[in-house]
Amino acid sequence: MKVLIEYYDKDVLKNIVAPLTLQPDVVVYLHDKGMTDKNVFRSLKTCFAKSMPNIKLESIPVDIRSVEKLRQATFRVAERYGAENCTLELTGGSELMMIAGYKAGLQTGMQMVHTDLVNRCINNVETDEKVCDTVTLTLENFLDAKGAELMGESHRPPQPERYEDIKRMAQFLFRNLQEWKVTCSWLQTVVSWGLPHELHLDSKRNVHMKNGKPVAPVKEILFELQRRGFIKHLEWENDRVSFDFRSIEDKQYCISYGVWLELHVYVAAASSGAFEDVKLGTMIDWDIYDGTRMGGNEIDVVLMDDSLPVFISCKLREADTAALNELLIAKKRLGGWFSKGLIATFSKEKQENTGTYMRCQDLGLEMLDARDILAEDFSDRLVRAIREHDLVSLKWKKV
């Protein structure tokens, strides 16, 4: 029987990497006796059970202020299971836990290891030799360990064969934002008069929105939507316009002003081949045990980069403090310190070194602005921004 002894940590990565890598029969967590939410261990077992269906998990409350009591508690676990069957991981928990654990490890002779999260390996504490490389984590691992789950995506992700058309359409709209804003308002107004599943549109060019303001589409925008395959059978005659949306998804794209930046970022991330679990418009239920199914704020794009979750917020306008705080909360809630946040904003925040950009850096977030978004190599810039935002920079350069 293989037993892994862990000190519970507030950062989920420290709690799950070693168990998922070493695949023990039993995981024993020693934790602060002041903890009241035991669903955290229920969630950890759910995370482990998908790859280790017979896993046993124990949680033992201890006084984390006393080195001696921590040592005794660790010693008792090793004595109960047999020190030769136990591995003690000295990665999570407080400094006193580390000291107590090392003392217990020396006393019992059990193997002691440390997980190097930067270099993605597990090392023997006493010899500094590598025991093994760590496994690659998925977004599902983090969600399960936090007691959360995906509630779905607000927009169905496009198929790879549509990537080039989406990229070109998005760049066209970004260069003609005012015309797109007017045309999108017209589309939203006219579509609201029909049925949700209806794909045919036939309307006067000049209509009035609910607030009474007149609005009309820009011809070039509609013809570009047709050229890129989002609408078809476009007829522009006299004072009327008619066409068909190619699908319900395309209809949703055409009536959503800001979704094009989300699509542009999603396509750049997905087509790069650098990331796993790239998702668009993700809704997360942060507490699956509270009896209500309710999602938090929508995350525009979320992906996994080298076993770390990355949250991307897309703003087809200037960013503000509220947007930065929302992104910060989302990334900390799932990945804690071991997660990344990036905001893509169609503005000049970064190139002009504005207060918002400086605030972004203070919060440990990355930013891409209009110059990056309009660049032909946007996908490379996105990959570079995420990859250079590594664990070392998070520890020593960011807050």
Short mmCIF file of C-alpha atoms in Angstrom, two decimals:
data_model
loop_
_atom_site.label_atom_id
_atom_site.label_comp_id
_atom_site.label_asym_id
_atom_site.label_seq_id
_atom_site.Cartn_x
_atom_site.Cartn_y
_atom_site.Cartn_z
CA MET A 1 0.00 0.00 0.00
CA LYS A 2 1.37 3.40 -1.02
CA VAL A 3 0.51 6.25 1.33
CA LEU A 4 1.14 9.91 0.55
CA ILE A 5 1.16 12.39 3.43
CA GLU A 6 0.31 15.96 2.46
CA TYR A 7 0.07 19.27 4.31
CA TYR A 8 -3.05 21.04 3.05
CA ASP A 9 -2.41 24.34 1.29
CA LYS A 10 -4.68 27.14 0.12
CA ASP A 11 -3.16 26.87 -3.38
CA VAL A 12 -4.88 24.01 -5.15
CA LEU A 13 -1.86 23.18 -7.30
CA LYS A 14 0.19 22.20 -4.24
CA ASN A 15 -2.60 19.87 -3.13
CA ILE A 16 -3.11 17.94 -6.36
CA VAL A 17 0.13 17.65 -8.35
CA ALA A 18 1.89 15.04 -6.20
CA PRO A 19 -1.16 12.76 -5.68
CA LEU A 20 -2.04 12.82 -9.39
CA THR A 21 1.59 12.12 -10.28
CA LEU A 22 2.50 9.48 -7.68
CA GLN A 23 -0.89 7.70 -7.76
CA PRO A 24 -0.94 6.48 -4.13
CA ASP A 25 -3.55 4.19 -2.60
CA VAL A 26 -4.14 6.59 0.29
CA VAL A 27 -3.69 10.34 0.62
CA VAL A 28 -3.60 11.79 4.14
CA TYR A 29 -4.00 15.56 4.52
CA LEU A 30 -2.98 17.26 7.75
CA HIS A 31 -4.74 20.60 7.98
CA ASP A 32 -5.41 23.53 10.28
CA LYS A 33 -7.96 22.49 12.91
CA GLY A 34 -9.63 25.88 12.38
CA MET A 35 -10.85 24.80 8.94
CA THR A 36 -14.63 24.33 8.91
CA ASP A 37 -15.33 23.66 5.23
CA LYS A 38 -14.71 19.93 4.80
CA ASN A 39 -16.08 20.01 1.26
CA VAL A 40 -12.53 20.86 0.19
CA PHE A 41 -11.52 17.25 0.87
CA ARG A 42 -14.64 15.94 -0.80
CA SER A 43 -13.61 17.94 -3.86
CA LEU A 44 -10.05 16.66 -3.77
CA LYS A 45 -11.28 13.07 -3.67
CA THR A 46 -13.49 13.78 -6.69
CA CYS A 47 -10.44 15.13 -8.50
CA PHE A 48 -8.33 12.06 -7.71
CA ALA A 49 -11.03 9.42 -8.21
CA LYS A 50 -11.22 10.04 -11.97
CA SER A 51 -7.74 8.56 -12.40
CA MET A 52 -7.63 6.56 -9.13
CA PRO A 53 -11.17 5.15 -8.59
CA ASN A 54 -10.20 3.27 -5.41
CA ILE A 55 -8.35 6.13 -3.76
CA LYS A 56 -8.80 6.64 -0.02
CA LEU A 57 -8.52 10.13 1.41
CA GLU A 58 -8.11 11.10 5.05
CA SER A 59 -8.12 14.55 6.62
CA ILE A 60 -6.62 15.10 10.05
CA PRO A 61 -7.03 18.40 11.94
CA VAL A 62 -3.93 19.62 13.77
CA ASP A 63 -2.69 22.65 15.67
CA ILE A 64 -0.53 24.23 12.98
CA ARG A 65 1.05 26.66 15.48
CA SER A 66 2.92 23.91 17.30
CA VAL A 67 5.89 22.19 15.66
CA GLU A 68 5.79 19.42 18.23
CA LYS A 69 2.09 18.66 17.75
CA LEU A 70 2.57 18.70 14.00
CA ARG A 71 5.51 16.33 14.31
CA GLN A 72 3.55 13.98 16.52
CA ALA A 73 0.56 13.96 14.17
CA THR A 74 2.80 13.21 11.18
CA PHE A 75 4.65 10.50 13.14
CA ARG A 76 1.37 8.80 14.09
CA VAL A 77 0.29 8.58 10.44
CA ALA A 78 3.64 7.03 9.46
CA GLU A 79 3.47 4.64 12.42
CA ARG A 80 -0.08 3.56 11.57
CA TYR A 81 0.63 2.78 7.91
CA GLY A 82 4.29 1.81 8.27
CA ALA A 83 7.02 4.32 7.44
CA GLU A 84 8.27 2.09 4.63
CA ASN A 85 4.91 2.53 2.89
CA CYS A 86 4.74 6.30 3.33
CA THR A 87 5.98 9.26 1.33
CA LEU A 88 5.86 12.69 2.92
CA GLU A 89 5.53 15.63 0.54
CA LEU A 90 7.03 18.88 1.83
CA THR A 91 5.54 21.38 -0.59
CA GLY A 92 2.26 22.71 0.79
CA GLY A 93 1.33 24.08 4.19
CA SER A 94 3.01 26.58 6.47
CA GLU A 95 6.70 26.94 7.32
CA LEU A 96 6.12 25.29 10.69
CA MET A 97 4.52 22.34 8.92
CA MET A 98 7.64 21.97 6.78
CA ILE A 99 9.87 21.96 9.85
CA ALA A 100 7.68 19.50 11.72
CA GLY A 101 7.39 17.26 8.69
CA TYR A 102 11.14 17.15 8.15
CA LYS A 103 11.68 16.23 11.81
CA ALA A 104 9.08 13.45 11.54
CA GLY A 105 10.64 12.24 8.31
CA LEU A 106 14.08 11.98 9.85
CA GLN A 107 12.64 10.24 12.90
CA THR A 108 10.74 7.60 10.92
CA GLY A 109 13.03 7.25 7.93
CA MET A 110 10.17 7.57 5.46
CA GLN A 111 10.80 9.03 2.02
CA MET A 112 10.48 12.82 1.82
CA VAL A 113 9.88 14.59 -1.48
CA HIS A 114 9.34 18.11 -2.74
CA THR A 115 7.45 19.15 -5.88
CA ASP A 116 9.34 21.64 -8.03
CA LEU A 117 6.38 23.40 -9.64
CA VAL A 118 8.60 25.56 -11.86
CA ASN A 119 10.54 22.67 -13.41
CA ARG A 120 7.58 20.27 -13.14
CA CYS A 121 9.27 17.43 -11.30
CA ILE A 122 9.26 15.75 -7.90
CA ASN A 123 12.62 15.53 -6.12
CA ASN A 124 13.92 13.58 -3.14
CA VAL A 125 14.44 16.08 -0.31
CA GLU A 126 17.55 14.42 1.13
CA THR A 127 19.40 13.55 -2.08
CA ASP A 128 17.99 16.24 -4.38
CA GLU A 129 17.60 13.55 -7.05
CA LYS A 130 14.59 13.64 -9.35
CA VAL A 131 11.98 11.03 -8.46
CA CYS A 132 9.81 11.67 -11.52
CA ASP A 133 8.30 14.33 -13.76
CA THR A 134 4.87 15.65 -12.82
CA VAL A 135 1.76 14.90 -14.84
CA THR A 136 0.08 17.42 -17.11
CA LEU A 137 -2.97 18.89 -15.43
CA THR A 138 -6.27 19.73 -17.10
CA LEU A 139 -8.82 22.43 -16.42
CA GLU A 140 -11.09 19.68 -15.11
CA ASN A 141 -8.51 18.80 -12.44
CA PHE A 142 -8.62 22.35 -11.07
CA LEU A 143 -12.40 22.59 -11.21
CA ASP A 144 -12.91 19.25 -9.45
CA ALA A 145 -10.38 20.14 -6.75
CA LYS A 146 -12.14 23.46 -6.09
CA GLY A 147 -15.64 21.97 -5.96
CA ALA A 148 -16.64 23.81 -9.13
CA GLU A 149 -17.88 22.75 -12.55
CA LEU A 150 -18.34 24.11 -16.04
CA MET A 151 -21.90 25.18 -16.79
CA GLY A 152 -21.29 25.44 -20.50
CA GLU A 153 -20.24 28.07 -23.00
CA SER A 154 -22.24 31.14 -24.02
CA HIS A 155 -21.12 30.73 -27.63
CA ARG A 156 -20.41 27.49 -29.43
CA PRO A 157 -16.73 27.48 -30.41
CA PRO A 158 -16.17 27.66 -34.18
CA GLN A 159 -14.76 24.74 -36.12
CA PRO A 160 -11.12 25.00 -37.27
CA GLU A 161 -12.17 25.42 -40.90
CA ARG A 162 -13.85 28.70 -39.90
CA TYR A 163 -10.80 30.15 -38.14
CA GLU A 164 -9.42 32.11 -41.10
CA ASP A 165 -12.79 33.70 -41.95
CA ILE A 166 -13.33 34.66 -38.31
CA LYS A 167 -9.87 36.17 -38.07
CA ARG A 168 -10.33 38.24 -41.25
CA MET A 169 -13.87 39.29 -40.34
CA ALA A 170 -12.81 40.33 -36.87
CA GLN A 171 -9.91 42.41 -38.17
CA PHE A 172 -12.24 44.09 -40.69
CA LEU A 173 -14.69 44.99 -37.93
CA PHE A 174 -11.92 46.24 -35.64
CA ARG A 175 -10.80 48.64 -38.37
CA ASN A 176 -14.38 49.84 -38.87
CA LEU A 177 -15.68 49.85 -35.31
CA GLN A 178 -18.08 52.78 -35.64
CA GLU A 179 -19.69 51.28 -38.74
CA TRP A 180 -19.89 47.90 -37.00
CA LYS A 181 -21.50 49.44 -33.92
CA VAL A 182 -24.24 51.03 -36.04
CA THR A 183 -24.79 47.90 -38.12
CA CYS A 184 -24.87 45.66 -35.03
CA SER A 185 -27.51 47.95 -33.45
CA TRP A 186 -29.58 47.62 -36.63
CA LEU A 187 -29.19 43.84 -36.64
CA GLN A 188 -30.15 43.56 -32.97
CA THR A 189 -33.25 45.71 -33.54
CA VAL A 190 -34.48 43.82 -36.61
CA VAL A 191 -33.72 40.36 -35.20
CA SER A 192 -35.69 41.17 -32.04
CA TRP A 193 -38.86 41.35 -34.17
CA GLY A 194 -38.52 37.73 -35.31
CA LEU A 195 -38.34 34.28 -33.72
CA PRO A 196 -35.13 33.09 -32.03
CA HIS A 197 -34.62 30.20 -34.46
CA GLU A 198 -35.47 32.20 -37.57
CA LEU A 199 -32.57 32.55 -40.02
CA HIS A 200 -34.17 34.72 -42.72
CA LEU A 201 -34.13 38.48 -42.32
CA ASP A 202 -36.07 40.96 -44.46
CA SER A 203 -36.39 44.56 -43.30
CA LYS A 204 -36.34 48.21 -44.20
CA ARG A 205 -32.90 49.76 -44.14
CA ASN A 206 -34.03 52.62 -41.93
CA VAL A 207 -35.60 51.51 -38.66
CA HIS A 208 -35.97 52.87 -35.15
CA MET A 209 -34.51 51.27 -32.03
CA LYS A 210 -36.52 50.91 -28.82
CA ASN A 211 -35.32 54.30 -27.65
CA GLY A 212 -36.68 55.88 -30.83
CA LYS A 213 -33.28 56.58 -32.34
CA PRO A 214 -33.06 55.88 -36.10
CA VAL A 215 -30.48 53.37 -37.26
CA ALA A 216 -29.45 51.87 -40.61
CA PRO A 217 -26.85 49.23 -41.60
CA VAL A 218 -23.59 50.00 -43.34
CA LYS A 219 -23.53 48.26 -46.70
CA GLU A 220 -19.83 47.35 -46.58
CA ILE A 221 -20.24 45.53 -43.26
CA LEU A 222 -23.06 43.32 -44.54
CA PHE A 223 -21.24 42.48 -47.76
CA GLU A 224 -18.13 41.54 -45.80
CA LEU A 225 -20.22 39.30 -43.54
CA GLN A 226 -21.45 37.57 -46.69
CA ARG A 227 -17.96 37.33 -48.22
CA ARG A 228 -16.71 35.65 -45.06
CA GLY A 229 -19.62 33.21 -44.95
CA PHE A 230 -21.70 34.43 -42.00
CA ILE A 231 -24.72 35.44 -44.08
CA LYS A 232 -25.86 34.50 -47.60
CA HIS A 233 -28.33 35.57 -50.29
CA LEU A 234 -27.80 39.25 -49.45
CA GLU A 235 -30.05 41.60 -51.40
CA TRP A 236 -29.68 45.36 -51.09
CA GLU A 237 -32.46 46.98 -53.07
CA ASN A 238 -34.26 50.31 -52.80
CA ASP A 239 -34.98 50.81 -49.11
CA ARG A 240 -34.93 47.12 -48.08
CA VAL A 241 -32.35 44.56 -47.05
CA SER A 242 -32.76 40.80 -46.96
CA PHE A 243 -30.43 37.85 -46.35
CA ASP A 244 -30.14 34.53 -44.51
CA PHE A 245 -27.88 33.76 -41.58
CA ARG A 246 -25.92 30.58 -42.33
CA SER A 247 -26.60 29.11 -38.87
CA ILE A 248 -27.90 29.95 -35.42
CA GLU A 249 -24.29 30.36 -34.25
CA ASP A 250 -23.55 32.79 -37.07
CA LYS A 251 -26.69 34.70 -36.17
CA GLN A 252 -25.49 35.05 -32.59
CA TYR A 253 -22.10 36.26 -33.79
CA CYS A 254 -23.75 38.86 -36.02
CA ILE A 255 -25.90 40.38 -33.28
CA SER A 256 -23.17 40.47 -30.61
CA TYR A 257 -21.00 43.57 -30.80
CA GLY A 258 -18.19 42.47 -28.51
CA VAL A 259 -18.07 38.75 -29.28
CA TRP A 260 -15.69 39.29 -32.20
CA LEU A 261 -12.78 40.07 -29.93
CA GLU A 262 -13.53 36.95 -27.91
CA LEU A 263 -13.66 34.92 -31.13
CA HIS A 264 -10.44 36.53 -32.36
CA VAL A 265 -8.61 35.63 -29.14
CA TYR A 266 -10.10 32.13 -29.06
CA VAL A 267 -9.03 31.45 -32.65
CA ALA A 268 -5.54 32.82 -31.99
CA ALA A 269 -5.14 30.57 -28.93
CA ALA A 270 -6.71 27.45 -30.45
CA SER A 271 -4.89 27.69 -33.77
CA SER A 272 -1.49 28.26 -32.13
CA GLY A 273 -1.30 24.65 -30.95
CA ALA A 274 0.45 25.88 -27.81
CA PHE A 275 -2.39 25.37 -25.32
CA GLU A 276 -4.84 22.76 -24.07
CA ASP A 277 -8.52 23.02 -23.08
CA VAL A 278 -9.16 26.31 -24.90
CA LYS A 279 -12.74 27.35 -24.12
CA LEU A 280 -14.92 30.25 -25.24
CA GLY A 281 -17.42 32.16 -23.09
CA THR A 282 -17.14 29.87 -20.08
CA MET A 283 -19.61 29.91 -17.20
CA ILE A 284 -18.46 28.30 -13.93
CA ASP A 285 -20.56 27.22 -10.97
CA TRP A 286 -18.06 27.91 -8.20
CA ASP A 287 -19.83 25.83 -5.52
CA ILE A 288 -21.49 22.57 -6.54
CA TYR A 289 -22.38 21.76 -2.92
CA ASP A 290 -24.58 24.77 -2.11
CA GLY A 291 -27.73 23.27 -3.61
CA THR A 292 -28.10 25.89 -6.35
CA ARG A 293 -26.77 25.79 -9.87
CA MET A 294 -25.56 29.31 -10.50
CA GLY A 295 -22.72 30.58 -12.63
CA GLY A 296 -20.41 33.43 -11.78
CA ASN A 297 -19.24 36.07 -14.21
CA GLU A 298 -18.59 34.74 -17.69
CA ILE A 299 -14.93 34.16 -18.53
CA ASP A 300 -14.37 35.18 -22.14
CA VAL A 301 -11.56 32.72 -22.88
CA VAL A 302 -10.00 30.18 -20.54
CA LEU A 303 -7.21 27.74 -21.39
CA MET A 304 -4.48 25.61 -19.88
CA ASP A 305 -0.83 26.48 -20.37
CA ASP A 306 1.65 23.91 -19.14
CA SER A 307 -0.70 22.71 -16.36
CA LEU A 308 -1.67 26.25 -15.28
CA PRO A 309 -5.09 27.83 -15.92
CA VAL A 310 -5.10 31.08 -17.89
CA PHE A 311 -8.03 33.51 -17.80
CA ILE A 312 -8.47 36.04 -20.60
CA SER A 313 -10.87 38.99 -20.48
CA CYS A 314 -11.75 40.64 -23.81
CA LYS A 315 -12.91 44.25 -23.97
CA LEU A 316 -13.75 45.89 -27.32
CA ARG A 317 -13.09 49.21 -25.60
CA GLU A 318 -10.75 50.63 -23.00
CA ALA A 319 -10.18 48.56 -19.89
CA ASP A 320 -11.06 49.88 -16.44
CA THR A 321 -10.34 48.98 -12.83
CA ALA A 322 -13.56 46.95 -12.54
CA ALA A 323 -12.50 44.77 -15.49
CA LEU A 324 -9.07 44.18 -13.96
CA ASN A 325 -10.53 43.29 -10.56
CA GLU A 326 -13.04 40.89 -12.11
CA LEU A 327 -10.24 39.10 -13.94
CA LEU A 328 -8.06 38.99 -10.84
CA ILE A 329 -10.83 37.46 -8.72
CA ALA A 330 -11.60 34.77 -11.30
CA LYS A 331 -7.99 33.67 -11.69
CA LYS A 332 -7.30 33.63 -7.95
CA ARG A 333 -10.49 31.76 -7.25
CA LEU A 334 -9.55 28.78 -9.39
CA GLY A 335 -5.78 28.66 -9.54
CA GLY A 336 -4.72 30.83 -6.62
CA TRP A 337 -1.19 32.10 -7.04
CA PHE A 338 -0.59 29.45 -9.69
CA SER A 339 -2.71 30.88 -12.47
CA LYS A 340 -2.41 33.57 -15.11
CA GLY A 341 -4.60 36.47 -16.19
CA LEU A 342 -4.52 38.46 -19.42
CA ILE A 343 -6.76 41.26 -20.65
CA ALA A 344 -7.16 41.98 -24.36
CA THR A 345 -8.47 45.51 -24.76
CA PHE A 346 -9.08 47.43 -27.97
CA SER A 347 -7.37 50.57 -26.76
CA LYS A 348 -3.95 52.19 -26.52
CA GLU A 349 -3.50 51.42 -22.82
CA LYS A 350 -0.30 49.42 -23.23
CA GLN A 351 1.41 51.51 -25.90
CA GLU A 352 0.67 54.74 -24.03
CA ASN A 353 1.63 53.26 -20.64
CA THR A 354 -1.57 54.52 -19.02
CA GLY A 355 -2.53 54.28 -15.37
CA THR A 356 -4.72 51.28 -16.17
CA TYR A 357 -1.80 49.48 -17.77
CA MET A 358 0.40 50.22 -14.78
CA ARG A 359 -2.36 48.96 -12.48
CA CYS A 360 -2.57 45.83 -14.61
CA GLN A 361 1.13 45.18 -14.05
CA ASP A 362 0.78 45.85 -10.32
CA LEU A 363 -1.89 43.15 -10.13
CA GLY A 364 0.29 40.61 -11.92
CA LEU A 365 -1.86 40.62 -15.08
CA GLU A 366 -0.76 40.81 -18.70
CA MET A 367 -2.28 43.11 -21.33
CA LEU A 368 -2.57 43.13 -25.11
CA ASP A 369 -3.99 46.28 -26.70
CA ALA A 370 -5.18 47.41 -30.15
CA ARG A 371 -1.71 47.36 -31.72
CA ASP A 372 -1.31 43.71 -30.73
CA ILE A 373 -4.86 42.76 -31.69
CA LEU A 374 -4.55 44.24 -35.20
CA ALA A 375 -1.13 42.71 -35.80
CA GLU A 376 -0.89 39.91 -38.33
CA ASP A 377 1.14 37.90 -35.82
CA PHE A 378 -1.42 38.33 -33.02
CA SER A 379 -1.40 34.60 -32.29
CA ASP A 380 2.35 34.68 -31.68
CA ARG A 381 2.01 37.75 -29.47
CA LEU A 382 -0.70 36.04 -27.43
CA VAL A 383 1.43 32.92 -26.94
CA ARG A 384 4.44 35.02 -26.01
CA ALA A 385 2.50 37.11 -23.47
CA ILE A 386 1.21 33.99 -21.75
CA ARG A 387 4.42 31.98 -21.89
CA GLU A 388 6.62 34.81 -20.60
CA HIS A 389 4.22 35.21 -17.68
CA ASP A 390 5.75 32.14 -16.00
CA LEU A 391 5.99 31.01 -12.40
CA VAL A 392 9.36 32.68 -11.88
CA SER A 393 8.07 36.07 -13.02
CA LEU A 394 4.93 35.57 -10.96
CA LYS A 395 7.05 34.99 -7.89
CA TRP A 396 9.70 37.66 -8.27
CA LYS A 397 8.30 40.35 -10.59
CA LYS A 398 4.56 40.41 -10.02
CA VAL A 399 2.34 40.97 -7.02
#
